[in-house]
Amino acid sequence: KQEVTQIPAALSVPEGENLVLNCSFTDSAIYNLQWFRQDPGKGLTSLLLIQSSQREQTSGRLNASLDKSSGRSTLYIAASQPGDSATYLCAVFKAAGNKLTFGGGTRVLVKP
Amino acid sequence: KAGVTQTPRYLIKTRGQQVTLSCSPISGHRSVSWYQQTPGQGLQFLFEYFSETQRNKGNFPGRFSGRQFSNSRSEMNVSTLELGDSALYLCASSLGPLTSGGQETQYFGPGTRLLVL
């Protein structure tokens, strides 16, 4: 059974500091891994999708890496801003089950 | 292009009642998936519909059911509501089915928050 873990559950940083969010998964046989952002009471916004054959993806200040062999992904957010405050979730997609399995999320607060 | 829409946004029901939630996917998207989000269990997959057929189902009791119409709009029904069904229900749409090798990006709606009293 695929398990996805995100540690820490919550993180608080001052504005301007780089954010590093971690995601680990138990089964490396994945098709892809996605990072999402969720604002309070809202739906999810897809940030980055990394295919299993890729090592990283970048979009603006966001960079996500994937190491399938160790079952880890890291989301880097450079020069954090108060608007980056949200919950960040990672999810893996496996052929077995054909569904996304989500981690519990990391709640981020960027203080001005 | 309009995003995924869900109605209603908020709902209050009592135990034993049933509820129907609606999801309209992005125009042209034919796959709709449903998820339940609770503080204790996090985000869990309920089921996926593609071309009016349920393609995949998560580990939820039979009280949870759904359907998809020819215009790709989807409804989810929960019968005999329990307190533990209180959650944010999210739907997500994608162009193709999730079985297509993980190539599909899912776009999520804002969710329906259900409170069962």
Short mmCIF file of C-alpha atoms in Angstrom, two decimals:
data_model
loop_
_atom_site.label_atom_id
_atom_site.label_comp_id
_atom_site.label_asym_id
_atom_site.label_seq_id
_atom_site.Cartn_x
_atom_site.Cartn_y
_atom_site.Cartn_z
CA LYS A 1 0.00 0.00 0.00
CA GLN A 2 1.32 3.39 -1.00
CA GLU A 3 1.86 5.81 1.85
CA VAL A 4 2.82 9.42 1.41
CA THR A 5 4.27 11.43 4.28
CA GLN A 6 4.97 15.12 4.60
CA ILE A 7 7.12 16.43 7.41
CA PRO A 8 6.85 18.88 9.04
CA ALA A 9 3.11 19.31 9.31
CA ALA A 10 3.56 23.05 9.82
CA LEU A 11 6.27 25.57 9.09
CA SER A 12 6.69 29.27 9.84
CA VAL A 13 9.37 31.40 8.18
CA PRO A 14 10.11 35.11 7.82
CA GLU A 15 9.48 36.73 4.48
CA GLY A 16 12.39 36.36 2.06
CA GLU A 17 13.61 33.06 3.42
CA ASN A 18 13.69 30.04 1.10
CA LEU A 19 11.17 27.30 1.83
CA VAL A 20 12.00 23.61 1.67
CA LEU A 21 9.09 21.17 1.83
CA ASN A 22 9.58 17.44 1.97
CA CYS A 23 7.52 14.52 0.71
CA SER A 24 8.32 10.84 1.05
CA PHE A 25 6.54 7.83 -0.41
CA THR A 26 6.90 4.15 0.32
CA ASP A 27 6.48 2.61 -3.14
CA SER A 28 8.79 3.88 -5.85
CA ALA A 29 6.68 2.42 -8.69
CA ILE A 30 4.96 5.69 -9.48
CA TYR A 31 3.96 7.36 -12.73
CA ASN A 32 4.28 10.86 -11.45
CA LEU A 33 4.32 13.11 -8.41
CA GLN A 34 2.45 16.36 -8.10
CA TRP A 35 2.66 19.28 -5.75
CA PHE A 36 -0.50 21.22 -4.96
CA ARG A 37 -1.32 24.32 -3.03
CA GLN A 38 -4.48 24.68 -0.99
CA ASP A 39 -5.69 27.93 0.51
CA PRO A 40 -8.00 27.75 3.55
CA GLY A 41 -11.42 26.42 2.61
CA LYS A 42 -10.52 26.25 -1.05
CA GLY A 43 -9.76 23.62 -3.62
CA LEU A 44 -6.33 22.55 -4.81
CA THR A 45 -4.15 24.33 -7.32
CA SER A 46 -1.62 22.21 -9.18
CA LEU A 47 1.85 23.70 -8.89
CA LEU A 48 4.19 21.19 -10.50
CA LEU A 49 3.92 17.71 -11.97
CA ILE A 50 7.05 15.58 -12.25
CA GLN A 51 6.90 12.49 -14.42
CA SER A 52 8.69 9.42 -13.08
CA SER A 53 11.37 9.79 -15.77
CA GLN A 54 12.18 13.33 -14.71
CA ARG A 55 14.40 14.53 -11.86
CA GLU A 56 12.97 18.01 -11.43
CA GLN A 57 10.54 20.62 -12.62
CA THR A 58 10.71 24.39 -12.31
CA SER A 59 8.13 27.13 -12.49
CA GLY A 60 9.10 30.63 -11.49
CA ARG A 61 10.23 30.62 -7.87
CA LEU A 62 9.21 26.98 -7.49
CA ASN A 63 11.46 24.00 -8.05
CA ALA A 64 10.54 20.41 -7.30
CA SER A 65 12.92 17.47 -7.35
CA LEU A 66 12.14 13.78 -7.48
CA ASP A 67 14.30 10.88 -6.35
CA LYS A 68 12.31 7.74 -7.03
CA SER A 69 14.93 5.36 -5.69
CA SER A 70 14.84 6.94 -2.25
CA GLY A 71 11.14 7.71 -2.39
CA ARG A 72 11.55 11.44 -1.88
CA SER A 73 10.52 14.72 -3.41
CA THR A 74 11.38 18.22 -2.32
CA LEU A 75 9.61 21.45 -3.18
CA TYR A 76 11.75 24.58 -2.99
CA ILE A 77 10.16 28.01 -2.93
CA ALA A 78 12.69 30.77 -3.33
CA ALA A 79 12.43 34.14 -1.59
CA SER A 80 9.14 33.38 0.18
CA GLN A 81 6.37 35.97 0.31
CA PRO A 82 3.34 36.30 2.62
CA GLY A 83 1.20 35.26 -0.35
CA ASP A 84 2.92 31.87 -0.28
CA SER A 85 1.15 31.10 3.01
CA ALA A 86 -0.98 28.03 2.34
CA THR A 87 -1.01 24.28 2.77
CA TYR A 88 1.17 22.40 0.33
CA LEU A 89 0.30 18.82 -0.56
CA CYS A 90 2.18 16.26 -2.54
CA ALA A 91 0.50 13.35 -4.27
CA VAL A 92 1.79 10.34 -6.14
CA PHE A 93 0.08 8.55 -8.99
CA LYS A 94 0.54 4.82 -9.40
CA ALA A 95 -0.72 2.58 -12.14
CA ALA A 96 -2.00 0.20 -9.51
CA GLY A 97 -5.23 1.78 -8.43
CA ASN A 98 -5.05 4.58 -11.02
CA LYS A 99 -5.50 7.25 -8.39
CA LEU A 100 -3.67 9.99 -6.62
CA THR A 101 -2.51 9.25 -3.08
CA PHE A 102 -1.98 12.38 -1.05
CA GLY A 103 0.29 13.25 1.81
CA GLY A 104 -1.10 15.01 4.86
CA GLY A 105 0.26 18.38 3.76
CA THR A 106 2.55 21.02 5.22
CA ARG A 107 0.91 24.20 6.43
CA VAL A 108 3.19 27.15 5.67
CA LEU A 109 3.05 30.60 7.21
CA VAL A 110 5.29 33.31 5.81
CA LYS A 111 5.53 36.22 8.22
CA PRO A 112 5.97 39.76 6.83
CA LYS B 1 -11.95 28.97 -19.96
CA ALA B 2 -14.08 28.45 -16.87
CA GLY B 3 -12.65 26.21 -14.16
CA VAL B 4 -14.23 23.32 -12.35
CA THR B 5 -17.40 24.36 -10.58
CA GLN B 6 -19.09 22.61 -7.67
CA THR B 7 -22.52 23.18 -6.22
CA PRO B 8 -23.57 23.79 -3.59
CA ARG B 9 -20.57 25.26 -1.83
CA TYR B 10 -21.92 24.63 1.65
CA LEU B 11 -24.43 22.17 2.93
CA ILE B 12 -25.82 21.22 6.32
CA LYS B 13 -27.63 17.92 6.77
CA THR B 14 -28.68 15.70 9.64
CA ARG B 15 -27.79 12.09 10.26
CA GLY B 16 -29.73 9.63 8.18
CA GLN B 17 -30.45 12.07 5.37
CA GLN B 18 -28.98 11.78 1.92
CA VAL B 19 -27.17 14.40 -0.13
CA THR B 20 -26.30 14.99 -3.76
CA LEU B 21 -23.33 17.10 -4.81
CA SER B 22 -22.70 18.35 -8.32
CA CYS B 23 -19.54 18.96 -10.30
CA SER B 24 -19.16 20.59 -13.71
CA PRO B 25 -15.74 19.91 -15.26
CA ILE B 26 -13.70 22.22 -17.42
CA SER B 27 -15.13 22.35 -20.93
CA GLY B 28 -13.74 19.47 -22.98
CA HIS B 29 -12.67 17.44 -19.98
CA ARG B 30 -14.22 14.00 -19.86
CA SER B 31 -12.85 12.61 -16.62
CA VAL B 32 -14.18 13.60 -13.21
CA SER B 33 -12.76 12.34 -9.94
CA TRP B 34 -14.13 12.86 -6.46
CA TYR B 35 -12.17 13.21 -3.23
CA GLN B 36 -13.06 13.54 0.44
CA GLN B 37 -10.93 15.74 2.68
CA THR B 38 -11.14 15.54 6.47
CA PRO B 39 -8.74 16.75 9.17
CA GLY B 40 -8.20 13.20 10.39
CA GLN B 41 -7.87 11.23 7.15
CA GLY B 42 -6.64 13.93 4.81
CA LEU B 43 -7.49 13.74 1.12
CA GLN B 44 -8.86 10.40 -0.01
CA PHE B 45 -9.92 9.27 -3.45
CA LEU B 46 -13.59 8.32 -3.81
CA PHE B 47 -14.06 7.42 -7.48
CA GLU B 48 -13.44 8.45 -11.06
CA TYR B 49 -15.83 8.67 -13.96
CA PHE B 50 -14.90 8.82 -17.61
CA SER B 51 -17.36 8.74 -20.48
CA GLU B 52 -20.22 8.06 -18.07
CA THR B 53 -18.52 4.96 -16.67
CA GLN B 54 -17.00 4.51 -13.25
CA ARG B 55 -13.37 3.64 -13.92
CA ASN B 56 -12.01 3.38 -10.43
CA LYS B 57 -13.21 3.43 -6.85
CA GLY B 58 -11.54 4.07 -3.51
CA ASN B 59 -12.16 2.37 -0.20
CA PHE B 60 -15.47 3.88 0.76
CA PRO B 61 -18.73 2.14 1.70
CA GLY B 62 -21.52 1.66 -0.78
CA ARG B 63 -23.36 4.65 0.70
CA PHE B 64 -21.11 6.73 -1.51
CA SER B 65 -22.08 6.59 -5.15
CA GLY B 66 -21.83 8.72 -8.22
CA ARG B 67 -22.68 9.10 -11.82
CA GLN B 68 -21.65 11.05 -14.87
CA PHE B 69 -23.85 12.49 -17.56
CA SER B 70 -23.27 12.70 -21.29
CA ASN B 71 -22.08 16.30 -20.94
CA SER B 72 -19.41 15.07 -18.45
CA ARG B 73 -21.08 16.73 -15.48
CA SER B 74 -20.97 14.47 -12.46
CA GLU B 75 -22.97 14.00 -9.30
CA MET B 76 -22.01 12.32 -6.09
CA ASN B 77 -24.56 10.94 -3.69
CA VAL B 78 -24.16 9.96 -0.07
CA SER B 79 -27.04 8.09 1.52
CA THR B 80 -27.79 7.59 5.21
CA LEU B 81 -25.42 10.30 6.30
CA GLU B 82 -23.21 9.79 9.32
CA LEU B 83 -21.42 12.38 11.45
CA GLY B 84 -18.12 11.16 10.02
CA ASP B 85 -19.19 12.16 6.52
CA SER B 86 -18.66 15.80 7.45
CA ALA B 87 -15.90 16.86 5.11
CA LEU B 88 -14.83 18.97 2.18
CA TYR B 89 -15.72 17.12 -1.01
CA LEU B 90 -13.56 18.01 -3.96
CA CYS B 91 -13.97 17.09 -7.55
CA ALA B 92 -11.27 17.26 -10.18
CA SER B 93 -11.43 17.06 -13.94
CA SER B 94 -8.94 16.04 -16.59
CA LEU B 95 -8.99 15.64 -20.34
CA GLY B 96 -8.49 11.90 -20.32
CA PRO B 97 -8.88 9.10 -17.84
CA LEU B 98 -6.46 8.65 -15.00
CA THR B 99 -5.57 5.27 -16.47
CA SER B 100 -3.60 6.91 -19.27
CA GLY B 101 -0.22 6.34 -17.69
CA GLY B 102 -0.35 9.26 -15.30
CA GLN B 103 -0.11 11.84 -18.05
CA GLU B 104 -3.22 13.73 -17.04
CA THR B 105 -3.15 16.84 -14.90
CA GLN B 106 -6.17 17.14 -12.67
CA TYR B 107 -7.81 20.50 -12.08
CA PHE B 108 -9.68 20.84 -8.82
CA GLY B 109 -12.86 22.68 -8.01
CA PRO B 110 -13.37 24.78 -4.85
CA GLY B 111 -15.18 21.97 -3.06
CA THR B 112 -18.45 21.47 -1.26
CA ARG B 113 -18.24 21.66 2.50
CA LEU B 114 -20.71 19.23 4.05
CA LEU B 115 -21.62 19.37 7.71
CA VAL B 116 -23.63 16.51 9.17
CA LEU B 117 -25.35 17.22 12.48
#
